[in-house]
């Protein structure tokens, strides 16, 4: 069934095109979802690889596009950027707008199994299955066989966990101040999300937790880059837990050429931090997306 | 009298520091005003020159900082950035929140002479006189004797008109999709602003109109760069009128080495346009700010 994706707006940007689209998403229970695509000028000559950016709590498809500073380097490298939303919108589930860290704008990039949420809150399938179909419908010169993922905070968790579950589909993943270990009891955000969306709570959440998943891909080829700031209050409150991810990656035999996690002195959780290191992340993905 | 400037927040950004400040502004009738300053890492070694960014209608001190993409290049060049607000806030003048293009977030970088607005709406004096004093109070290693101006739309008008009235104070001015000729009857924004804020209406507005002012500085040394997009609907609606400015500059004897105005095919009025050309504008100002 075609998704009947509709273009809402288009802006020229960095020699390419920045377009906003919408469609009624069957995977998200028939709610209307929006996403942005930056198409670099190079796409007019040859198919461009695709880099997804997953935003964090309270954000939407515009946040990374407006504040991340990604487009400039993507334009230079000839990489297309895709910015999805962070949850279904207007699902009408009771309580979905009551918290800033659960429900609307907090879909956590998983499929809900709790029947209260499972009709609409299926951001994992939306990203992995539905959005590539929607993109194909646009008829843009993109090469989806060369795709990578990046994200911030909740979106960093999304990028890492989706990547580690789909090493055959994506070439690399990077994260800014990711929630590295959401099923850990110390992580309040993860506890709230998994106990709300999943029948099996945090135990079920382990199958969507980067620190758990890195153990399951032992021996395989991975390409992961992550940065976080040591002045990030959410890091200090143990919402991010990068040390657990680093330890698990080491235990699984990965070295820094495959999994690199960097602490950035003085930086916090904001887009000032993200935009500072955005060029390095685009460069990292470009290395992996360049090869056919 | 000290302004008692208070730091509200601080974020590490691009190796430097991004700070938000507030103070009660006598010039703005005692209302509380906020501004942001990016301090590059180089300021710890030698005084940094200062580049102001004036945002457009509906915007505030955060808009350019979040969406303009200026900080990266300013950090490389060792230039400090100052982002003021676009009007007084909470002045309590009747009708100030009724229009998106007049009153709040639409101060037009002039001093009101109409007594209804003249107690608070004095953005010209705020920028030219008060803000430098506020910055001096911060005790940051900035060299205000090397200052330049840039802005977008209403803020482009602000940058150009303030510059042309103060060639002794500022070294260069640049603008994105500026309102180049607000006192022209074709410019609806200018008509509304000047007829509202100024007793003398558009006639009085001529003294704050870049196209009028460029004639008055004939023979002097000026450094102006301006870009606008030919797909900008406000350009098409004759709100910007760059052709009038270009003609006046030419008549006054300025060539492209002094006044350069460029039409950018396909670009519009958005921050996608601004961020595309932000690096070129920073580079332009850096040439003028570098010399002692």
XYZ file of C-alpha atoms in Angstrom:
584
model
C 0.000 0.000 0.000
C 1.464 3.400 -0.900
C 1.926 5.759 2.041
C 0.903 8.803 -0.011
C 3.692 10.970 1.338
C 3.008 14.664 0.825
C 5.609 17.429 0.588
C 4.708 20.286 2.954
C 7.586 22.686 2.340
C 10.928 23.056 0.640
C 13.875 25.349 1.369
C 17.110 25.693 -0.519
C 19.995 24.995 1.879
C 23.744 24.634 1.386
C 23.345 24.164 -2.351
C 20.814 21.364 -1.854
C 17.191 21.071 -0.833
C 15.595 20.773 2.604
C 12.111 19.283 2.406
C 9.408 18.574 4.973
C 6.991 15.700 4.345
C 3.999 14.159 6.071
C 1.942 11.007 5.805
C -0.602 9.019 7.752
C 1.420 6.253 9.327
C -0.174 2.791 9.619
C 2.670 1.719 11.928
C 1.918 4.675 14.228
C -1.781 3.775 14.403
C -2.863 6.043 11.582
C -1.535 9.219 13.170
C 0.019 11.851 10.926
C 3.794 11.902 11.116
C 6.232 14.448 9.703
C 9.867 14.098 8.694
C 12.524 16.245 7.042
C 15.013 15.277 4.372
C 18.082 17.239 3.334
C 19.021 16.298 -0.223
C 22.557 17.376 -1.146
C 23.341 18.902 -4.524
C 25.392 15.800 -5.408
C 22.190 13.703 -5.492
C 21.458 15.172 -8.918
C 24.544 13.369 -10.244
C 24.707 10.126 -8.256
C 22.730 8.399 -5.523
C 23.446 9.866 -2.081
C 23.872 7.778 1.054
C 21.517 8.441 3.951
C 22.207 9.466 7.547
C 19.314 9.492 10.034
C 19.266 11.820 13.035
C 17.121 10.899 16.036
C 16.349 13.768 18.388
C 15.885 13.558 22.138
C 13.092 14.085 24.651
C 10.799 17.118 24.020
C 12.131 17.476 20.456
C 10.688 16.881 17.009
C 11.810 16.491 13.395
C 12.996 20.124 13.274
C 15.232 20.253 16.329
C 18.320 18.602 14.879
C 17.835 20.300 11.527
C 17.652 23.744 13.117
C 20.155 23.482 15.926
C 22.495 20.577 15.197
C 24.728 22.150 12.565
C 24.758 18.920 10.541
C 23.659 20.164 7.134
C 26.813 22.080 6.238
C 29.092 19.033 6.474
C 26.523 16.644 5.022
C 26.289 18.981 2.021
C 30.054 18.893 1.595
C 30.177 15.108 1.865
C 27.149 14.556 -0.373
C 25.194 12.777 2.365
C 21.396 13.018 2.637
C 19.998 13.617 6.133
C 16.679 12.250 7.391
C 15.097 13.734 10.512
C 12.086 11.766 11.847
C 9.853 12.852 14.715
C 10.405 11.499 18.237
C 6.977 9.884 18.812
C 3.496 9.586 17.346
C 1.550 12.862 17.657
C -2.049 13.187 18.702
C -2.457 9.476 19.349
C -5.082 10.295 21.953
C -3.744 7.847 24.527
C -4.730 8.929 28.039
C -1.792 10.610 29.773
C 0.404 10.945 26.680
C 0.874 14.686 27.198
C 1.342 14.636 30.975
C 5.117 14.076 31.139
C 8.002 15.599 29.212
C 9.854 12.273 29.364
C 7.067 9.849 28.444
C 4.391 9.772 25.730
C 4.418 12.580 23.179
C 7.968 13.475 22.055
C 9.285 10.530 24.056
C 8.670 7.445 21.923
C 12.076 5.954 22.844
C 12.464 4.348 19.401
C 10.887 1.075 20.549
C 7.677 -0.826 19.796
C 5.281 -0.720 22.752
C 3.919 -4.069 23.915
C 1.595 -2.686 26.592
C -1.781 -2.625 24.848
C -2.478 0.905 26.075
C 0.370 2.196 23.858
C 0.975 -0.521 21.303
C -1.450 0.708 18.655
C 0.467 3.955 18.041
C 3.792 3.890 19.900
C 5.869 1.849 17.484
C 8.760 4.144 16.648
C 11.139 1.202 16.084
C 9.098 -0.193 13.206
C 8.445 3.337 11.982
C 12.187 3.996 11.670
C 13.388 0.593 10.520
C 10.559 -0.460 8.210
C 8.149 2.324 7.372
C 10.328 5.389 6.899
C 12.597 3.746 4.295
C 9.417 2.866 2.348
C 8.204 6.444 2.657
C 11.566 7.710 1.416
C 11.520 5.341 -1.559
C 8.133 6.763 -2.558
C 9.629 10.237 -2.864
C 11.627 9.234 -5.924
C 14.701 11.101 -4.688
C 18.141 9.904 -5.777
C 19.053 8.253 -2.454
C 20.888 4.981 -1.925
C 19.194 3.466 1.127
C 21.564 0.490 0.996
C 24.126 2.938 2.376
C 22.466 4.178 5.577
C 23.806 5.162 8.991
C 22.301 6.433 12.247
C 23.025 9.156 14.770
C 21.093 10.692 17.622
C 21.052 12.704 20.839
C 20.140 11.504 24.333
C 16.966 9.384 23.860
C 17.855 9.558 20.156
C 21.387 8.399 20.917
C 19.840 5.364 22.578
C 17.710 5.000 19.438
C 20.689 5.188 17.082
C 22.821 2.723 19.055
C 20.074 0.189 19.807
C 18.577 0.188 16.314
C 22.048 -0.158 14.833
C 23.058 -3.061 17.062
C 19.835 -4.903 16.152
C 20.352 -4.276 12.430
C 24.034 -4.501 11.585
C 23.033 -5.785 8.148
C 20.962 -2.647 7.421
C 23.159 0.165 8.757
C 26.848 0.900 8.345
C 27.640 2.997 11.408
C 26.059 4.641 14.440
C 26.997 7.675 16.490
C 25.541 9.347 19.530
C 25.679 12.580 21.480
C 25.037 12.181 25.227
C 23.204 8.906 24.641
C 21.142 7.011 27.175
C 23.578 4.091 26.933
C 21.976 1.724 29.417
C 18.252 2.488 29.783
C 17.336 -0.885 31.322
C 19.721 -0.268 34.216
C 17.797 0.459 37.442
C 19.867 3.653 37.917
C 18.451 5.161 34.704
C 15.194 6.916 35.624
C 14.274 7.743 32.040
C 14.623 4.122 30.981
C 12.677 2.835 33.961
C 9.780 5.163 33.227
C 9.759 4.418 29.488
C 10.151 0.652 29.653
C 7.737 0.165 32.564
C 5.189 2.255 30.688
C 5.519 0.998 27.118
C 6.507 -2.624 27.725
C 4.517 -5.394 29.412
C 7.797 -6.878 30.565
C 9.148 -3.559 31.892
C 12.885 -3.151 32.270
C 13.561 -6.848 31.711
C 11.926 -6.619 28.285
C 13.756 -3.321 27.757
C 17.104 -5.137 27.757
C 16.452 -6.152 24.148
C 16.503 -2.417 23.272
C 19.468 -1.414 25.424
C 22.801 -0.634 23.735
C 24.818 -1.917 26.698
C 23.010 -5.264 26.580
C 23.043 -5.418 22.785
C 26.774 -4.773 22.355
C 27.389 -8.127 24.088
C 25.217 -9.924 21.531
C 27.247 -8.798 18.488
C 30.610 -10.049 19.745
C 32.919 -10.893 16.861
C 30.946 -8.904 14.306
C 32.165 -5.748 12.578
C 30.764 -2.612 14.225
C 31.438 1.127 13.802
C 30.291 3.226 16.762
C 31.274 6.733 17.849
C 29.835 8.449 20.922
C 30.546 11.731 22.696
C 29.193 13.022 25.991
C 30.041 16.005 28.172
C 31.282 15.589 31.702
C 29.335 18.723 32.759
C 26.080 17.180 31.502
C 23.729 17.112 34.492
C 21.965 14.051 33.111
C 25.322 12.278 32.948
C 25.955 13.313 36.531
C 22.472 12.044 37.514
C 23.340 8.653 35.978
C 20.763 8.826 33.200
C 23.429 8.166 30.532
C 25.801 5.606 32.085
C 28.446 5.586 29.326
C 30.883 3.670 31.558
C 28.581 0.637 31.479
C 28.528 0.660 27.687
C 32.298 1.073 27.437
C 32.854 -1.822 29.868
C 30.421 -4.070 27.995
C 32.034 -3.245 24.645
C 35.479 -4.029 26.053
C 34.240 -7.310 27.543
C 32.843 -8.237 24.156
C 36.286 -7.674 22.654
C 35.746 -4.395 20.821
C 38.600 -1.927 20.734
C 38.536 1.823 20.031
C 38.756 1.286 16.283
C 35.251 -0.200 16.499
C 33.638 1.436 19.539
C 34.905 4.864 20.528
C 33.299 6.729 23.447
C 34.740 10.106 24.366
C 34.191 12.276 27.442
C 34.298 15.976 26.536
C 35.436 18.180 29.429
C 33.087 21.019 30.351
C 30.394 20.239 27.798
C 26.751 19.711 28.764
C 23.612 18.137 27.268
C 22.694 21.037 24.987
C 22.818 21.646 21.260
C 25.856 23.854 21.903
C 27.620 20.595 22.698
C 26.070 18.733 19.763
C 26.877 21.393 17.166
C 30.478 21.574 18.415
C 31.065 17.914 17.573
C 28.606 17.585 14.673
C 31.381 17.980 12.042
C 33.370 15.093 13.553
C 30.282 12.847 13.547
C 29.463 13.590 9.921
C 33.082 12.859 8.998
C 32.929 9.546 10.878
C 29.807 8.449 9.017
C 31.149 9.683 5.687
C 34.028 7.199 5.943
C 31.546 4.355 6.253
C 28.970 5.621 3.782
C 31.423 6.414 0.999
C 32.124 2.821 -0.056
C 29.645 1.104 -2.352
C 25.425 53.856 37.272
C 26.294 50.156 36.992
C 23.768 48.056 35.096
C 24.159 45.079 37.444
C 24.294 42.544 34.665
C 23.547 39.029 35.869
C 24.688 35.782 34.247
C 21.729 33.418 33.790
C 23.402 30.441 32.148
C 26.622 29.235 30.591
C 27.296 26.486 28.065
C 30.603 25.308 26.698
C 30.530 25.651 22.897
C 33.176 25.181 20.210
C 35.998 25.353 22.755
C 34.678 28.638 24.137
C 31.823 29.756 26.354
C 28.249 30.716 25.492
C 26.668 32.845 28.209
C 23.227 34.338 28.695
C 22.884 37.569 30.691
C 20.080 39.847 31.843
C 19.747 43.301 33.319
C 17.129 45.951 33.941
C 17.627 48.401 31.106
C 17.177 52.123 31.841
C 17.212 52.818 28.083
C 14.384 50.318 27.566
C 12.281 51.966 30.272
C 13.405 49.698 33.082
C 12.268 46.498 31.400
C 14.428 43.383 31.803
C 16.448 42.587 28.726
C 18.480 39.475 27.913
C 21.456 38.969 25.628
C 23.871 36.180 24.768
C 27.628 36.354 24.321
C 29.836 33.717 22.749
C 33.375 34.085 24.062
C 35.944 32.243 21.958
C 38.768 30.249 23.548
C 41.269 32.765 22.163
C 39.889 35.449 24.517
C 41.874 33.845 27.325
C 45.080 34.847 25.524
C 44.263 38.153 23.874
C 41.294 40.499 23.570
C 38.714 39.272 21.066
C 36.923 41.552 18.617
C 33.129 41.656 18.773
C 30.494 40.874 16.158
C 26.857 41.693 16.925
C 23.982 39.728 15.357
C 20.559 41.372 15.142
C 17.668 38.968 14.591
C 14.484 39.639 12.658
C 10.774 39.943 13.387
C 9.311 37.393 15.871
C 12.829 36.416 17.026
C 14.821 36.933 20.211
C 18.400 36.708 21.470
C 18.472 32.930 20.994
C 17.343 32.659 17.384
C 20.610 33.503 15.669
C 22.624 31.614 18.261
C 20.571 28.443 17.785
C 19.869 28.486 14.068
C 22.392 30.775 12.382
C 25.448 28.530 12.378
C 27.708 31.461 13.274
C 29.507 30.135 16.334
C 31.662 27.534 14.579
C 33.417 30.072 12.349
C 33.557 32.774 15.016
C 35.311 30.231 17.251
C 37.861 29.514 14.529
C 38.478 33.218 13.892
C 38.592 34.133 17.582
C 35.648 36.532 17.283
C 33.172 37.092 20.131
C 29.484 37.143 19.166
C 26.842 39.269 20.875
C 23.154 38.448 20.364
C 20.740 41.109 21.731
C 16.962 40.783 21.863
C 14.787 42.361 19.149
C 12.663 44.684 21.328
C 11.854 45.516 24.931
C 9.818 42.753 26.610
C 6.827 43.287 28.837
C 6.819 47.050 28.391
C 3.074 47.035 28.937
C 2.324 49.409 26.078
C -1.215 48.903 24.830
C -1.212 46.861 21.633
C 2.423 45.773 21.820
C 1.528 42.087 21.513
C -1.149 42.417 18.833
C 1.020 42.230 15.700
C 3.910 39.951 14.771
C 5.557 42.831 12.873
C 5.138 45.672 15.389
C 5.732 46.027 19.131
C 7.192 43.019 20.954
C 9.963 41.305 18.937
C 9.743 44.130 16.391
C 11.686 47.048 17.852
C 13.253 47.886 14.471
C 16.523 49.015 16.094
C 15.354 52.650 16.313
C 14.455 55.076 19.096
C 10.725 55.757 19.190
C 9.680 59.414 19.221
C 5.946 58.802 19.562
C 5.331 59.255 23.288
C 3.249 56.083 23.439
C 6.385 54.023 22.685
C 9.307 56.299 23.499
C 9.734 55.325 27.135
C 10.689 51.706 26.319
C 11.160 51.283 22.568
C 14.702 52.606 22.199
C 16.551 49.706 20.657
C 18.976 52.028 18.843
C 20.349 53.494 22.060
C 20.219 50.085 23.676
C 22.504 48.651 20.991
C 24.796 51.613 20.401
C 25.180 52.981 23.926
C 23.878 50.657 26.604
C 24.895 47.192 25.477
C 28.605 48.089 25.132
C 28.456 49.383 28.710
C 26.791 46.178 29.853
C 29.468 44.132 28.084
C 32.263 46.149 29.690
C 30.788 45.342 33.097
C 31.195 41.634 32.460
C 34.955 41.913 32.642
C 35.409 39.585 29.665
C 38.524 39.954 27.491
C 36.771 41.694 24.587
C 38.071 44.568 22.485
C 34.989 46.692 21.809
C 37.079 49.094 19.726
C 36.991 46.339 17.117
C 33.247 45.784 16.610
C 31.156 44.888 13.581
C 27.469 44.281 12.913
C 25.346 41.751 11.077
C 21.655 40.930 11.006
C 18.712 39.300 9.296
C 15.653 41.005 7.773
C 14.619 43.655 10.339
C 18.014 42.937 11.917
C 19.705 43.439 8.547
C 18.100 46.877 8.452
C 19.406 47.359 11.998
C 22.961 46.330 11.118
C 23.140 48.504 7.995
C 21.473 51.593 9.435
C 23.339 51.543 12.747
C 26.605 51.028 10.879
C 26.016 53.879 8.448
C 25.229 56.230 11.343
C 28.332 55.159 13.262
C 31.180 54.538 10.855
C 33.574 55.640 13.591
C 32.313 52.933 15.977
C 31.974 49.880 13.729
C 34.298 48.372 11.153
C 31.931 46.483 8.872
C 28.278 45.494 8.448
C 26.609 42.562 6.763
C 23.029 41.542 6.224
C 20.919 38.553 5.248
C 17.690 39.454 3.440
C 17.738 42.949 4.910
C 14.910 45.475 4.796
C 17.104 47.788 2.737
C 14.703 50.672 2.248
C 12.087 50.725 5.027
C 11.019 54.342 4.472
C 10.014 53.544 0.900
C 6.202 53.547 0.524
C 6.399 50.077 -1.083
C 7.803 48.576 2.133
C 4.809 47.635 4.302
C 6.937 46.636 7.299
C 8.720 49.974 7.313
C 5.471 51.919 6.906
C 3.902 50.155 9.877
C 6.991 50.514 12.088
C 7.843 54.130 11.308
C 4.249 55.388 11.359
C 3.815 53.679 14.726
C 7.066 54.470 16.516
C 7.901 57.862 15.004
C 5.961 61.137 15.265
C 7.271 62.036 11.838
C 6.339 58.679 10.291
C 8.142 57.534 7.162
C 9.724 60.945 6.605
C 11.410 60.723 10.002
C 12.234 57.080 9.206
C 14.540 58.187 6.404
C 17.209 58.919 9.003
C 17.183 55.197 9.872
C 17.021 53.830 6.332
C 20.126 52.239 4.811
C 19.227 53.385 1.296
C 18.954 56.998 2.456
C 21.983 56.746 4.719
C 24.368 55.336 2.118
C 24.028 58.642 0.245
C 25.145 60.578 3.330
C 28.490 58.776 3.693
C 29.705 59.453 0.156
C 33.494 59.521 0.008
C 33.961 57.701 3.309
C 35.393 54.220 3.707
C 32.644 51.603 4.135
C 32.626 47.784 4.238
C 29.206 46.269 3.552
C 28.221 42.760 2.469
C 24.612 41.698 1.896
C 22.960 38.537 0.583
C 19.333 37.882 -0.224
C 17.508 35.026 -1.905
C 15.521 35.524 -5.078
C 12.930 32.974 -3.877
C 12.339 35.001 -0.710
C 8.629 35.835 -0.688
C 9.297 39.042 1.230
C 11.740 40.083 -1.475
C 9.088 39.298 -4.049
C 6.542 41.335 -2.050
C 8.926 44.323 -2.124
C 9.590 44.388 1.606
C 13.365 44.226 1.069
C 14.039 46.407 -2.012
C 17.770 45.604 -2.394
C 17.802 47.204 -5.873
C 17.150 50.619 -4.324
C 20.089 50.233 -1.967
C 22.400 49.042 -4.740
C 21.397 51.990 -6.938
C 21.913 54.501 -4.125
C 25.324 53.019 -3.274
C 26.358 53.223 -6.907
C 25.137 56.804 -7.178
C 27.186 57.661 -4.099
C 30.274 56.300 -5.835
C 30.722 53.004 -3.980
C 31.966 50.010 -5.923
C 31.713 46.302 -5.084
C 34.895 46.413 -3.012
C 32.977 48.585 -0.537
C 29.328 47.628 -0.951
C 28.605 44.137 -2.204
C 24.983 42.935 -2.528
C 24.425 39.443 -3.890
C 21.256 37.753 -5.101
C 21.271 34.034 -4.276
C 19.215 31.948 -6.701
C 16.550 29.740 -5.143
C 17.148 30.795 -1.533
C 14.368 32.132 0.695
C 14.034 34.161 3.907
C 14.719 31.274 6.319
C 17.597 30.288 8.545
C 18.413 27.578 5.987
C 19.480 30.499 3.801
C 21.264 32.316 6.614
C 23.237 29.294 7.819
C 24.316 28.520 4.255
C 26.063 31.879 3.929
C 26.987 32.407 7.594
C 30.590 31.201 7.056
C 31.130 33.760 4.284
C 29.794 36.570 6.471
C 32.033 35.645 9.404
C 35.011 35.525 7.035
C 34.100 38.983 5.685
C 33.966 40.490 9.163
C 37.131 38.684 10.259
C 39.094 40.548 7.573
C 37.981 43.858 9.069
C 38.181 42.881 12.725
C 41.642 41.344 12.556
C 43.581 44.600 12.275
C 44.293 46.555 15.440
